[in-house]
Backbone as CSV, one residue per row, in Angstrom:
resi,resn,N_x,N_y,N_z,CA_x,CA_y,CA_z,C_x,C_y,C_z
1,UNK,50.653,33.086,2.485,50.485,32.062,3.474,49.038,31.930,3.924
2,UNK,48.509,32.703,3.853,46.980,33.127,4.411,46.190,32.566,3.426
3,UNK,46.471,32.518,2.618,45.569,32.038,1.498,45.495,30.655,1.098
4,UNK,46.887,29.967,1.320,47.095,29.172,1.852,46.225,27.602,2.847
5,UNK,46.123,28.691,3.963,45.502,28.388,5.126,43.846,28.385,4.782
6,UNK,43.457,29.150,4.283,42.139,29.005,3.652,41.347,27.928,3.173
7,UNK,42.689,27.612,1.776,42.425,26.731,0.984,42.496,25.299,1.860
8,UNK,43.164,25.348,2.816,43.000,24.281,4.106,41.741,23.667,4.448
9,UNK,41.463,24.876,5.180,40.405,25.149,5.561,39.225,24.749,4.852
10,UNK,38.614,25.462,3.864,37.720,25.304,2.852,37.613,23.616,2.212
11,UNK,39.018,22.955,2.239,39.221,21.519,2.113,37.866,20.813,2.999
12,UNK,38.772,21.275,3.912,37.974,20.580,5.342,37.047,20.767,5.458
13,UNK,35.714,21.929,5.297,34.385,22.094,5.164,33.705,20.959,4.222
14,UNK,34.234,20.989,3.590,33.884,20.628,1.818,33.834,19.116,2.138
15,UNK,34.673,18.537,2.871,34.514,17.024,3.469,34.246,16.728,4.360
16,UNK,33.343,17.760,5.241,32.952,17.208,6.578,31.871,16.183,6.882
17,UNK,31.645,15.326,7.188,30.285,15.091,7.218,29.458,15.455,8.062
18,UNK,28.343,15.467,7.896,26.886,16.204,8.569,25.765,15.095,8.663
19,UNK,25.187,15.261,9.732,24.194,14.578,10.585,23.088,14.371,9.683
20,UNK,22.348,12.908,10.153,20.967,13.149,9.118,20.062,13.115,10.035
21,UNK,19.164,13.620,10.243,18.291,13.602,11.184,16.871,12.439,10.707
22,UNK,17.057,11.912,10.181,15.936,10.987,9.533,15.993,9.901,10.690
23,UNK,14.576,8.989,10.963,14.608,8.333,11.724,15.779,6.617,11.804
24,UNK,16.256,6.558,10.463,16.869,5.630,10.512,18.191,6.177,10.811
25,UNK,19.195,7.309,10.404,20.404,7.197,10.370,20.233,8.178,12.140
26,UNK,19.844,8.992,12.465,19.545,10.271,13.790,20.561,8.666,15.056
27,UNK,19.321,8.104,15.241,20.128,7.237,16.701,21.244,6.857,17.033
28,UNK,21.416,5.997,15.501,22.376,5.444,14.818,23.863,6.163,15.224
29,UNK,23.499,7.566,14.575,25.038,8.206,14.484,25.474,8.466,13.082
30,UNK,24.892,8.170,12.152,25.276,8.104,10.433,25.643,8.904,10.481
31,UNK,26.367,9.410,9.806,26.871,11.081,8.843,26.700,10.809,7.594
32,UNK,26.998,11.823,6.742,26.637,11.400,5.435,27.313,12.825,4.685
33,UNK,27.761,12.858,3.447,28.321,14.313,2.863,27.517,15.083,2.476
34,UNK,28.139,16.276,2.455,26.761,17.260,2.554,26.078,16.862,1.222
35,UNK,26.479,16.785,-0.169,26.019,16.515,-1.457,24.649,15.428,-1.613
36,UNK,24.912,14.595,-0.324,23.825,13.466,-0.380,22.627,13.785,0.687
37,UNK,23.108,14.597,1.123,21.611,15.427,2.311,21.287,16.391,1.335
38,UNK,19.294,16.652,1.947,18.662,17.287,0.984,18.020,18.035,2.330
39,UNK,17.980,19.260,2.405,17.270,19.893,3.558,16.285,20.124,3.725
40,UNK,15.053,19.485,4.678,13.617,19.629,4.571,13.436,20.167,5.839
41,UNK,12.662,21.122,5.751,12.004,22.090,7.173,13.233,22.148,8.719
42,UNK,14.459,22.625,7.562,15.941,23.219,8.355,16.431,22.423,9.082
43,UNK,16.387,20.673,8.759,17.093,19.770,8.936,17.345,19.008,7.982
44,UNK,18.830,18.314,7.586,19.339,17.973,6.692,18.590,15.913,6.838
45,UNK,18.032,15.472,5.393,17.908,14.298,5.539,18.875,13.322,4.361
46,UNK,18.989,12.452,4.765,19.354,11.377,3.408,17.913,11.347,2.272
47,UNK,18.073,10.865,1.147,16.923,10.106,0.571,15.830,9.369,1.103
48,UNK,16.779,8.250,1.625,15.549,7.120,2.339,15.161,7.867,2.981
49,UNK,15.829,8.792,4.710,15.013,8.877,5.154,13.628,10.047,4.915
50,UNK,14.450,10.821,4.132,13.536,12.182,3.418,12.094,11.436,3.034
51,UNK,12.327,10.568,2.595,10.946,9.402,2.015,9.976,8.945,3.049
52,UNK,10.777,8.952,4.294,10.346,9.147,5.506,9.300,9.809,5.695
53,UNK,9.824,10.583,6.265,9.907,11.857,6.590,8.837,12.660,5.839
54,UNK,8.697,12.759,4.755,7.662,12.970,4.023,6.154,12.427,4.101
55,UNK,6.456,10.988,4.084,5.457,10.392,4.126,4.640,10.243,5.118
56,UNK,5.393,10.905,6.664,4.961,10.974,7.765,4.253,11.682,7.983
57,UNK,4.828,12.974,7.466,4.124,13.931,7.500,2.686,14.699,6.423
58,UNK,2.852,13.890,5.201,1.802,13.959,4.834,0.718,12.665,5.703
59,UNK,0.859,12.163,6.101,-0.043,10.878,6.515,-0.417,11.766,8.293
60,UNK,0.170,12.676,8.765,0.053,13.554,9.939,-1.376,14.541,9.127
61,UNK,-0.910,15.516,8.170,-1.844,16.500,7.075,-2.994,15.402,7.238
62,UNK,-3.135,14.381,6.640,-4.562,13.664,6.411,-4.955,13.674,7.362
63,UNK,-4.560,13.138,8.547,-5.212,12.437,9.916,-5.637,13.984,10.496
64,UNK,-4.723,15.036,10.504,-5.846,15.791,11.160,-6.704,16.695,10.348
65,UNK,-6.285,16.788,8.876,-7.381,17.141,7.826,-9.038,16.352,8.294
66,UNK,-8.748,15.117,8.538,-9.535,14.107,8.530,-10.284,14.704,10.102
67,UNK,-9.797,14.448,10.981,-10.298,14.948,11.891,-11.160,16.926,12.284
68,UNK,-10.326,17.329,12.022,-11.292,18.671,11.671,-12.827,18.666,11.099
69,UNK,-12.826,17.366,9.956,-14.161,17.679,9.165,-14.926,16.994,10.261
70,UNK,-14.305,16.155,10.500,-14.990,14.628,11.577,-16.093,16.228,12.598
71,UNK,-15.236,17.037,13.303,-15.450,17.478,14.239,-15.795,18.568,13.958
72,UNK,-16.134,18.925,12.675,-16.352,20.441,11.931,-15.686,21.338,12.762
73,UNK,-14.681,21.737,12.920,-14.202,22.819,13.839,-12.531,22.761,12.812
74,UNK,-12.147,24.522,12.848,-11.238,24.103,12.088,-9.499,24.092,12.905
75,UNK,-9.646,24.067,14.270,-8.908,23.837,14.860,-9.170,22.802,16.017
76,UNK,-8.558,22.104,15.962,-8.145,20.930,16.689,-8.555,21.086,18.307
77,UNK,-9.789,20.218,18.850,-8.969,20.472,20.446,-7.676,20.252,21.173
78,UNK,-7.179,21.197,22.119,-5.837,20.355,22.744,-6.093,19.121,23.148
79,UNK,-6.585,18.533,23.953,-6.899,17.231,24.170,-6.887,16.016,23.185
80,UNK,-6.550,16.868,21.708,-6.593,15.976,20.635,-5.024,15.506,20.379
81,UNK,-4.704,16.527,20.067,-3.061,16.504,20.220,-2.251,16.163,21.055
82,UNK,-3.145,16.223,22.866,-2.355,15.322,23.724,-2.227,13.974,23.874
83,UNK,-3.871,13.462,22.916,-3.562,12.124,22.585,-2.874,12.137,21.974
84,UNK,-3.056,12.315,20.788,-2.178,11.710,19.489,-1.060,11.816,20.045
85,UNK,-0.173,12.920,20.996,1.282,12.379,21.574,1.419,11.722,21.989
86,UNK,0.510,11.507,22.687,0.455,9.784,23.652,0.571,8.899,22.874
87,UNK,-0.047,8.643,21.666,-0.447,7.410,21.132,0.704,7.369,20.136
88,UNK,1.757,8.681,19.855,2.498,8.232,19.137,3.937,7.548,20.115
89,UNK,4.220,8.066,21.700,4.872,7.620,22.301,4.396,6.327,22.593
90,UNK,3.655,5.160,22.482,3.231,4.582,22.813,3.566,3.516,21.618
91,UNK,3.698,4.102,20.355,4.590,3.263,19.276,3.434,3.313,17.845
92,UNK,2.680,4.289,17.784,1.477,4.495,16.770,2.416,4.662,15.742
93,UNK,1.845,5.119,14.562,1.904,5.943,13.456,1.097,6.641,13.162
94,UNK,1.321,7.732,12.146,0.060,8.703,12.065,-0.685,7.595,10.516
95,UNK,0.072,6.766,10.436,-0.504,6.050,9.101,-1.296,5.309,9.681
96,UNK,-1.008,4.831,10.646,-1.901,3.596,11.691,-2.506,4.587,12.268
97,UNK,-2.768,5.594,12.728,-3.970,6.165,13.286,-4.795,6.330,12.429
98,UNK,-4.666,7.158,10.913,-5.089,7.260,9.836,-5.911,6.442,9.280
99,UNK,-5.191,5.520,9.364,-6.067,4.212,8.728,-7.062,3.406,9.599
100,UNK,-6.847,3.567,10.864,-7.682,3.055,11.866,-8.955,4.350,12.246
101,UNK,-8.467,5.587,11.786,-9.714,6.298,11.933,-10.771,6.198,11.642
102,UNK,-9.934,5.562,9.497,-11.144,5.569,8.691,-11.563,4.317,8.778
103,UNK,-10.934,3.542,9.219,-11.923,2.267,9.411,-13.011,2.012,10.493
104,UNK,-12.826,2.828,11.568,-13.652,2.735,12.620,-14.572,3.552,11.761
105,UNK,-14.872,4.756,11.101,-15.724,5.073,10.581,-16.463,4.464,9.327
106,UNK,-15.974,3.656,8.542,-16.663,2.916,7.613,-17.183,1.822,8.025
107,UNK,-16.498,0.864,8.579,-16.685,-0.435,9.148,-17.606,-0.756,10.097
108,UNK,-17.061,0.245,11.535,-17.833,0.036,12.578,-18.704,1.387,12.765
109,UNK,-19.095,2.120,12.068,-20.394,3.246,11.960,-20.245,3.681,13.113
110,UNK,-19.075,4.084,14.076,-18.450,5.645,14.478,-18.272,6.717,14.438
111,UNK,-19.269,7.383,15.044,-18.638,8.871,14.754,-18.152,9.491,16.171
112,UNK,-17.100,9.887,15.843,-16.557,10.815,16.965,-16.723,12.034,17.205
113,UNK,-16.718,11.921,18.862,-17.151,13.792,19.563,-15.972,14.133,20.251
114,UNK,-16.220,15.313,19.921,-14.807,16.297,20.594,-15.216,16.254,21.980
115,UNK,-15.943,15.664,22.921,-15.425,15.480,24.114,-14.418,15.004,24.675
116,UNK,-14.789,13.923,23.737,-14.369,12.743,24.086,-12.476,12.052,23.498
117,UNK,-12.037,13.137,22.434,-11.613,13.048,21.408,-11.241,12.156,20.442
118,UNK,-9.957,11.525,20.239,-10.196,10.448,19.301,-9.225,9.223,20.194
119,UNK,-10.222,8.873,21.418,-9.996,7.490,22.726,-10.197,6.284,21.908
120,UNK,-11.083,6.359,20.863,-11.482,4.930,20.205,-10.164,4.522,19.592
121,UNK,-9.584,5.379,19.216,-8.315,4.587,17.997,-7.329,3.923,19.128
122,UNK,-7.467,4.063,20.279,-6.096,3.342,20.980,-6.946,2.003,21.194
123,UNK,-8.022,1.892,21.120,-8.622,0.433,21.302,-8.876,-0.261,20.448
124,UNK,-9.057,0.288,18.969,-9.132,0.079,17.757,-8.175,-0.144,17.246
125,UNK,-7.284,0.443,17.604,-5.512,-0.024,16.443,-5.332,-1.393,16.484
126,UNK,-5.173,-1.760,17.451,-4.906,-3.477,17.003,-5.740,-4.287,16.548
127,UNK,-6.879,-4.024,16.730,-8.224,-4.623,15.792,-8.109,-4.678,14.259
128,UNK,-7.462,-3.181,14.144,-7.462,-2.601,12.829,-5.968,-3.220,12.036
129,UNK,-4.841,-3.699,12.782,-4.187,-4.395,12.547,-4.145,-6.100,11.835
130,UNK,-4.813,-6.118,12.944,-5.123,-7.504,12.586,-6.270,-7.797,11.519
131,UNK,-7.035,-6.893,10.878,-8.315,-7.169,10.670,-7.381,-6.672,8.996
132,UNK,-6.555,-5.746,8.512,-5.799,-5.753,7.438,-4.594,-7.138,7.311
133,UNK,-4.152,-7.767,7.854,-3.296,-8.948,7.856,-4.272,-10.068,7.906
134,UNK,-5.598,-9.967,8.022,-6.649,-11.538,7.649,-6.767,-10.723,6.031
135,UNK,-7.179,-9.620,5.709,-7.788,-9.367,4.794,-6.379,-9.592,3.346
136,UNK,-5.124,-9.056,3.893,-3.504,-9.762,3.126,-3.816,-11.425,3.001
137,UNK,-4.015,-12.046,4.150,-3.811,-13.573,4.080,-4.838,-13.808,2.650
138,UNK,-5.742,-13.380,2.833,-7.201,-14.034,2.353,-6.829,-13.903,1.434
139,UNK,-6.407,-12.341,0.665,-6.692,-11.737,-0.823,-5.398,-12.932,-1.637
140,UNK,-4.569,-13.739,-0.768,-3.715,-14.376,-1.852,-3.761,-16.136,-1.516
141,UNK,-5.244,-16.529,-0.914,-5.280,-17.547,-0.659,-5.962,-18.428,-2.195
142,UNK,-6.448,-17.164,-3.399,-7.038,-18.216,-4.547,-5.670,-18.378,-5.317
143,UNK,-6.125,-19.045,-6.222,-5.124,-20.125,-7.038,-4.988,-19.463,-8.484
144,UNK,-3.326,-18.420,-8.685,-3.049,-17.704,-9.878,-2.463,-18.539,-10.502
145,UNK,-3.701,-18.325,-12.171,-3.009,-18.871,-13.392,-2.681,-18.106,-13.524
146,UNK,-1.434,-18.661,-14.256,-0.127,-17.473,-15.384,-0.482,-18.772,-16.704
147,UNK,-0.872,-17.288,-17.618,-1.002,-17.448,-19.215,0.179,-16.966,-19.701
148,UNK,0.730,-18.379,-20.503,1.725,-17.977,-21.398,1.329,-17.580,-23.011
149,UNK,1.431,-16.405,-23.348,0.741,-16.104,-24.993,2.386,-15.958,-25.747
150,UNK,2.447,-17.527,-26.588,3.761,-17.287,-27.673,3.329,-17.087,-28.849
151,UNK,3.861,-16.580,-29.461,3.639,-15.784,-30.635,3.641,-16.810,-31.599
152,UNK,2.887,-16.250,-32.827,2.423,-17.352,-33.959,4.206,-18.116,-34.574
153,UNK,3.928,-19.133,-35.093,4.642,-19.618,-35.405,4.983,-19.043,-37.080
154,UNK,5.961,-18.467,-37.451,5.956,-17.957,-38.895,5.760,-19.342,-39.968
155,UNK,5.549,-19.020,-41.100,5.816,-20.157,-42.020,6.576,-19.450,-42.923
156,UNK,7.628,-20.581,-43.531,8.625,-19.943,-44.386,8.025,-20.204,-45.597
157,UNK,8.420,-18.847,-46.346,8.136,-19.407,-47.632,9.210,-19.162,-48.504
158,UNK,8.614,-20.001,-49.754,9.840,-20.718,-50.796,10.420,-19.599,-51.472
159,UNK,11.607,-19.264,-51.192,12.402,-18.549,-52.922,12.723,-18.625,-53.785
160,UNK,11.809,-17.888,-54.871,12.071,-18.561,-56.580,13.331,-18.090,-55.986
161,UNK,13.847,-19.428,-57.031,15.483,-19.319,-57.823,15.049,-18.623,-59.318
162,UNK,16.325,-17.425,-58.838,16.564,-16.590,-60.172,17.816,-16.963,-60.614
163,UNK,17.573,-17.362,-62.372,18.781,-17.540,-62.655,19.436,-15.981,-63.317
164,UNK,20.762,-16.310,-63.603,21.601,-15.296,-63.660,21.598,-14.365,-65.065
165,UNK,20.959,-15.447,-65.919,20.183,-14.816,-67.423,19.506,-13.461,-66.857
166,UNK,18.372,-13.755,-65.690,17.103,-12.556,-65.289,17.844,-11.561,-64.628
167,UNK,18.945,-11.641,-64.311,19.558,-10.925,-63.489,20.484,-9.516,-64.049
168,UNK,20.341,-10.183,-65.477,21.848,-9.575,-66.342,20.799,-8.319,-66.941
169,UNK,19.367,-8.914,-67.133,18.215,-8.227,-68.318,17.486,-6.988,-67.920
């Protein structure tokens, strides 16, 4: 009977579903079977959001890779990190900080001091927004030819007729 009860049991594990913590399914409520969650840093994600999730966090690695050299120091001030919480409660990305770092530094010949820490990117992000969506509009405002290349035209050629004499010989 016990064994039984097990095999119950063990049913029921085996089909439970489990939480995804990824930013799309977490609010939501999704579940998903365990077979289709993949576990990254001891929370279970789906695909999509694992793709996420990943990408977040490498684009987090750059921005403060990026910042360390900025500031030659190989740890971060706190004051750096209390922005960046700010600026991510506030509706950032670390891709949009990222990308607005390096543009304030190429573009507008910025360099940042750890006093001060990195205050420019909350005034800069939407600049930096808008200034990639003129540069989208623009890049597809010229006029694409499409070349069609069809292939040569064969020419047929003639088949001697063999008669059935050449055939026999």
């Amino acid at each position: 009977m016990s064994c039984a009860f097990f095999d119950i049991i063990e049913k029921e594990v085996l089909n439970m579903l489990l939480k995804c913590y990824g930013p799309n399914c977490y609010e939501q409520g999704i579940k998903h079977e365990k077979d289709e969650l993949t576990q990254y840093k001891n929370k279970n994600y789906c695909r999509e959001c694992l793709n996420i999730v990943i990408h977040n966090d490498q684009c987090k690695k750059a921005f403060t890779h990026g910042l360390r050299e900025e500031y030659g120091q190989v740890v971060l001030p706190s004051m750096v990190y209390a922005q960046i919480k700010k600026y991510i409660s506030l509706g950032m990305t670390y891709e949009g900080m990222l990308h607005t770092f390096d543009w304030i530094k190429t573009h507008k010949n910025v360099k940042f001091d750890s006093t001060y820490g990195i205050g420019l990117i909350k005034y800069y992000y939407a600049d930096h927004n808008s200034y990639v969506r003129e540069e989208n509009d623009n890049s597809y405002n010229y006029n694409k030819s499409v070349v069609v290349i069809k292939p040569p035209k064969r020419e047929r050629k003639q088949i001697a007729k063999i008669s059935e004499d050449d055939l026999l010989e």
